[in-house]
PDB file of C-alpha atoms in Angstrom:
ATOM      1  CA  MET A  44     -53.896  26.839 -93.216  1.00 51.00           C
ATOM      2  CA  GLN A  45     -51.714  26.861 -89.866  1.00 57.00           C
ATOM      3  CA  LYS A  46     -51.976  30.710 -90.370  1.00 56.00           C
ATOM      4  CA  VAL A  47     -55.451  30.751 -90.433  1.00 49.00           C
ATOM      5  CA  ILE A  48     -55.865  28.011 -87.150  1.00 50.00           C
ATOM      6  CA  LEU A  49     -52.507  30.319 -85.782  1.00 49.00           C
ATOM      7  CA  LEU A  50     -54.904  33.370 -86.045  1.00 51.00           C
ATOM      8  CA  PHE A  51     -58.054  31.567 -84.240  1.00 50.00           C
ATOM      9  CA  SER A  52     -55.951  30.427 -81.434  1.00 54.00           C
ATOM     10  CA  MET A  53     -54.858  33.758 -80.914  1.00 54.00           C
ATOM     11  CA  LEU A  54     -58.387  34.792 -81.149  1.00 52.00           C
ATOM     12  CA  MET A  55     -59.620  31.940 -78.545  1.00 53.00           C
ATOM     13  CA  PHE A  56     -56.704  32.863 -76.249  1.00 54.00           C
ATOM     14  CA  SER A  57     -57.620  35.831 -75.744  1.00 55.00           C
ATOM     15  CA  SER A  58     -61.128  35.493 -75.553  1.00 52.00           C
ATOM     16  CA  LEU A  59     -60.364  33.242 -72.720  1.00 51.00           C
ATOM     17  CA  SER A  60     -58.511  35.337 -71.081  1.00 49.00           C
ATOM     18  CA  PHE A  61     -61.242  37.497 -70.579  1.00 50.00           C
ATOM     19  CA  ALA A  62     -64.092  34.792 -69.531  1.00 52.00           C
ATOM     20  CA  ASP A  63     -62.528  34.031 -66.180  1.00 55.00           C
ATOM     21  CA  HIS A  64     -62.263  37.091 -65.100  1.00 57.00           C
ATOM     22  CA  HIS A  65     -58.149  36.695 -64.562  1.00 64.00           C
ATOM     23  CA  ALA A  66     -55.663  38.932 -65.338  1.00 71.00           C
ATOM     24  CA  LEU A  67     -53.647  37.412 -68.197  1.00 72.00           C
ATOM     25  CA  SER A  68     -49.913  36.841 -67.076  1.00 80.00           C
ATOM     26  CA  LEU A  69     -47.349  36.702 -69.319  1.00 85.00           C
ATOM     27  CA  GLU A  70     -43.626  36.256 -68.535  1.00 87.00           C
ATOM     28  CA  ALA A  71     -41.090  38.448 -70.430  1.00 90.00           C
ATOM     29  CA  ARG A  72     -38.645  35.683 -72.872  1.00 90.00           C
ATOM     30  CA  GLN A  73     -36.243  38.480 -72.528  1.00 91.00           C
ATOM     31  CA  PRO A  74     -36.254  42.732 -72.064  1.00 92.00           C
ATOM     32  CA  THR A  75     -37.405  45.513 -74.775  1.00 95.00           C
ATOM     33  CA  ALA A  76     -36.062  45.038 -78.312  1.00 96.00           C
ATOM     34  CA  GLU A  77     -36.179  48.514 -79.849  1.00 98.00           C
ATOM     35  CA  LEU A  78     -36.856  47.879 -84.049  1.00 98.00           C
ATOM     36  CA  GLU A  79     -35.092  49.920 -86.767  1.00 98.00           C
ATOM     37  CA  LEU A  80     -37.302  49.930 -89.811  1.00 98.00           C
ATOM     38  CA  THR A  81     -35.464  49.257 -92.907  1.00 98.00           C
ATOM     39  CA  SER A  82     -38.596  49.287 -95.564  1.00 98.00           C
ATOM     40  CA  ILE A  83     -42.012  49.671 -95.806  1.00 97.00           C
ATOM     41  CA  THR A  84     -43.594  48.643 -99.460  1.00 97.00           C
ATOM     42  CA  VAL A  85     -47.102  50.120 -99.135  1.00 95.00           C
ATOM     43  CA  GLY A  86     -49.585  48.472-101.502  1.00 93.00           C
ATOM     44  CA  ASP A  87     -53.808  48.652-102.361  1.00 91.00           C
ATOM     45  CA  ASP A  88     -54.341  44.979-101.463  1.00 90.00           C
ATOM     46  CA  PHE A  89     -51.217  44.767 -98.149  1.00 94.00           C
ATOM     47  CA  SER A  90     -47.791  46.417 -97.110  1.00 97.00           C
ATOM     48  CA  ILE A  91     -44.813  44.983 -96.013  1.00 98.00           C
ATOM     49  CA  ILE A  92     -42.847  46.259 -93.612  1.00 98.00           C
ATOM     50  CA  ASN A  93     -39.171  45.004 -92.775  1.00 98.00           C
ATOM     51  CA  ALA A  94     -37.199  45.311 -89.869  1.00 98.00           C
ATOM     52  CA  GLU A  95     -34.293  44.523 -87.982  1.00 98.00           C
ATOM     53  CA  ALA A  96     -33.064  44.362 -84.178  1.00 97.00           C
ATOM     54  CA  GLN A  97     -30.558  43.040 -81.903  1.00 97.00           C
ATOM     55  CA  THR A  98     -32.565  41.351 -79.132  1.00 94.00           C
ATOM     56  CA  GLY A  99     -31.478  39.667 -75.910  1.00 90.00           C
ATOM     57  CA  ILE A 100     -31.583  36.089 -76.501  1.00 91.00           C
ATOM     58  CA  TYR A 101     -32.424  35.636 -80.342  1.00 94.00           C
ATOM     59  CA  GLY A 102     -29.361  38.116 -81.328  1.00 96.00           C
ATOM     60  CA  ARG A 103     -29.418  39.466 -84.659  1.00 98.00           C
ATOM     61  CA  VAL A 104     -33.410  39.757 -85.616  1.00 97.00           C
ATOM     62  CA  TYR A 105     -34.746  40.285 -89.539  1.00 98.00           C
ATOM     63  CA  MET A 106     -38.430  40.551 -89.658  1.00 98.00           C
ATOM     64  CA  THR A 107     -40.876  40.679 -92.369  1.00 98.00           C
ATOM     65  CA  PHE A 108     -44.927  41.472 -91.349  1.00 98.00           C
ATOM     66  CA  THR A 109     -46.989  41.185 -94.357  1.00 98.00           C
ATOM     67  CA  LEU A 110     -49.874  43.823 -93.577  1.00 98.00           C
ATOM     68  CA  ALA A 111     -54.283  43.184 -94.624  1.00 97.00           C
ATOM     69  CA  TYR A 112     -56.595  45.394 -94.475  1.00 96.00           C
ATOM     70  CA  ASN A 113     -59.501  45.422 -92.564  1.00 95.00           C
ATOM     71  CA  ALA A 114     -62.566  47.432 -94.466  1.00 93.00           C
ATOM     72  CA  ALA A 115     -61.900  50.769 -92.923  1.00 92.00           C
ATOM     73  CA  GLY A 116     -58.313  50.140 -93.518  1.00 90.00           C
ATOM     74  CA  ASP A 117     -57.199  50.928 -89.850  1.00 94.00           C
ATOM     75  CA  GLY A 118     -55.844  47.976 -89.026  1.00 96.00           C
ATOM     76  CA  GLY A 119     -56.629  43.587 -90.170  1.00 97.00           C
ATOM     77  CA  THR A 120     -54.631  40.906 -90.021  1.00 98.00           C
ATOM     78  CA  TYR A 121     -50.870  40.344 -90.332  1.00 98.00           C
ATOM     79  CA  THR A 122     -48.545  37.029 -91.333  1.00 98.00           C
ATOM     80  CA  PHE A 123     -44.688  37.506 -90.053  1.00 98.00           C
ATOM     81  CA  GLU A 124     -41.402  35.982 -91.013  1.00 98.00           C
ATOM     82  CA  GLY A 125     -37.959  35.983 -89.089  1.00 98.00           C
ATOM     83  CA  ARG A 126     -35.084  34.817 -88.722  1.00 98.00           C
ATOM     84  CA  ALA A 127     -32.616  35.398 -85.767  1.00 97.00           C
ATOM     85  CA  TYR A 128     -28.623  35.098 -85.953  1.00 98.00           C
ATOM     86  CA  VAL A 129     -27.690  34.114 -81.991  1.00 96.00           C
ATOM     87  CA  ASP A 130     -23.927  33.549 -82.897  1.00 96.00           C
ATOM     88  CA  GLU A 131     -22.063  31.626 -86.166  1.00 95.00           C
ATOM     89  CA  GLU A 132     -22.896  28.580 -85.120  1.00 96.00           C
ATOM     90  CA  THR A 133     -27.262  29.122 -83.434  1.00 96.00           C
ATOM     91  CA  THR A 134     -29.885  30.502 -86.088  1.00 97.00           C
ATOM     92  CA  PHE A 135     -33.311  30.056 -85.276  1.00 97.00           C
ATOM     93  CA  SER A 136     -36.310  30.705 -88.038  1.00 98.00           C
ATOM     94  CA  GLY A 137     -39.910  31.914 -87.338  1.00 97.00           C
ATOM     95  CA  THR A 138     -43.495  32.891 -88.575  1.00 98.00           C
ATOM     96  CA  GLY A 139     -46.059  34.191 -86.763  1.00 97.00           C
ATOM     97  CA  VAL A 140     -49.591  35.477 -87.369  1.00 98.00           C
ATOM     98  CA  GLY A 141     -51.088  38.444 -85.875  1.00 98.00           C
ATOM     99  CA  VAL A 142     -53.810  41.286 -85.483  1.00 98.00           C
ATOM    100  CA  TRP A 143     -53.006  45.317 -85.777  1.00 98.00           C
ATOM    101  CA  ASN A 144     -54.276  48.469 -85.279  1.00 97.00           C
ATOM    102  CA  ARG A 145     -53.550  52.255 -86.236  1.00 96.00           C
ATOM    103  CA  ASP A 146     -52.899  54.286 -82.884  1.00 93.00           C
ATOM    104  CA  GLY A 147     -52.599  57.608 -84.639  1.00 94.00           C
ATOM    105  CA  VAL A 148     -49.214  57.361 -86.750  1.00 95.00           C
ATOM    106  CA  ASN A 149     -48.565  54.468 -85.130  1.00 97.00           C
ATOM    107  CA  LEU A 150     -49.857  50.857 -85.448  1.00 97.00           C
ATOM    108  CA  ALA A 151     -50.192  48.265 -82.361  1.00 98.00           C
ATOM    109  CA  MET A 152     -49.449  44.615 -83.001  1.00 98.00           C
ATOM    110  CA  ASP A 153     -50.144  40.782 -81.253  1.00 98.00           C
ATOM    111  CA  GLN A 154     -48.391  37.978 -82.826  1.00 97.00           C
ATOM    112  CA  LEU A 155     -48.417  34.187 -82.393  1.00 97.00           C
ATOM    113  CA  ILE A 156     -45.003  33.294 -83.443  1.00 96.00           C
ATOM    114  CA  ASN A 157     -43.740  29.174 -83.558  1.00 97.00           C
ATOM    115  CA  ILE A 158     -39.792  29.246 -82.941  1.00 97.00           C
ATOM    116  CA  SER A 159     -38.249  26.203 -84.723  1.00 97.00           C
ATOM    117  CA  ASP A 160     -36.535  25.466 -81.443  1.00 95.00           C
ATOM    118  CA  GLY A 161     -39.886  24.583 -80.581  1.00 96.00           C
ATOM    119  CA  THR A 162     -41.041  27.587 -78.516  1.00 95.00           C
ATOM    120  CA  ILE A 163     -44.036  29.399 -79.181  1.00 96.00           C
ATOM    121  CA  ASN A 164     -44.442  33.514 -78.197  1.00 95.00           C
ATOM    122  CA  PHE A 165     -46.642  36.066 -77.258  1.00 96.00           C
ATOM    123  CA  ASP A 166     -45.537  39.068 -78.987  1.00 96.00           C
ATOM    124  CA  ARG A 167     -46.360  42.924 -78.072  1.00 97.00           C
ATOM    125  CA  ILE A 168     -45.069  45.239 -80.907  1.00 98.00           C
ATOM    126  CA  ILE A 169     -45.325  48.448 -81.390  1.00 98.00           C
ATOM    127  CA  LEU A 170     -44.128  50.302 -85.160  1.00 98.00           C
ATOM    128  CA  ASP A 171     -43.398  54.117 -85.744  1.00 98.00           C
ATOM    129  CA  PRO A 172     -43.524  54.819 -89.303  1.00 96.00           C
ATOM    130  CA  LEU A 173     -42.541  58.297 -89.063  1.00 96.00           C
ATOM    131  CA  ASN A 174     -39.164  57.784 -87.184  1.00 97.00           C
ATOM    132  CA  ARG A 175     -38.822  54.765 -88.467  1.00 98.00           C
ATOM    133  CA  THR A 176     -38.462  52.488 -85.397  1.00 98.00           C
ATOM    134  CA  GLY A 177     -40.271  50.542 -82.948  1.00 98.00           C
ATOM    135  CA  SER A 178     -39.919  48.086 -79.845  1.00 98.00           C
ATOM    136  CA  LEU A 179     -40.748  44.158 -79.406  1.00 97.00           C
ATOM    137  CA  ASN A 180     -42.422  42.692 -76.569  1.00 96.00           C
ATOM    138  CA  VAL A 181     -41.550  38.600 -76.156  1.00 95.00           C
ATOM    139  CA  TYR A 182     -44.057  36.562 -73.755  1.00 95.00           C
ATOM    140  CA  ALA A 183     -43.202  33.158 -73.712  1.00 94.00           C
ATOM    141  CA  LEU A 184     -46.050  30.871 -73.841  1.00 93.00           C
ATOM    142  CA  LYS A 185     -44.454  27.763 -74.725  1.00 91.00           C
TER     143      LYS A 185
END
């Protein structure tokens, strides 16, 4: 239920940003991180993508995206689980929800993520399954 509420909030947040005709201004929490796709499991109802990255603020991050398809199969919703290891004493976990769509061979993904330290991020992710790469842009919401 929490994931549904987060997704609904994300959709409301995006529609509100257009409703008042002002540009949405987000502050980057860290520089763009390059992702390596470590595995992709394709299924009839959903697919699972695992990735990892070395990030500026969160250190070494391991991510799992579980993608559900829309009726056309070219987009849908997804859930996210992540673990971050900053150093030998500092770890974070994160959960999130998002929407995705196919842009050629790439996947464009937007998500809200709740981090275990109380921060909330809006992430923009582009995945390139052909080359097993991607990019992660993290913006601070809280």
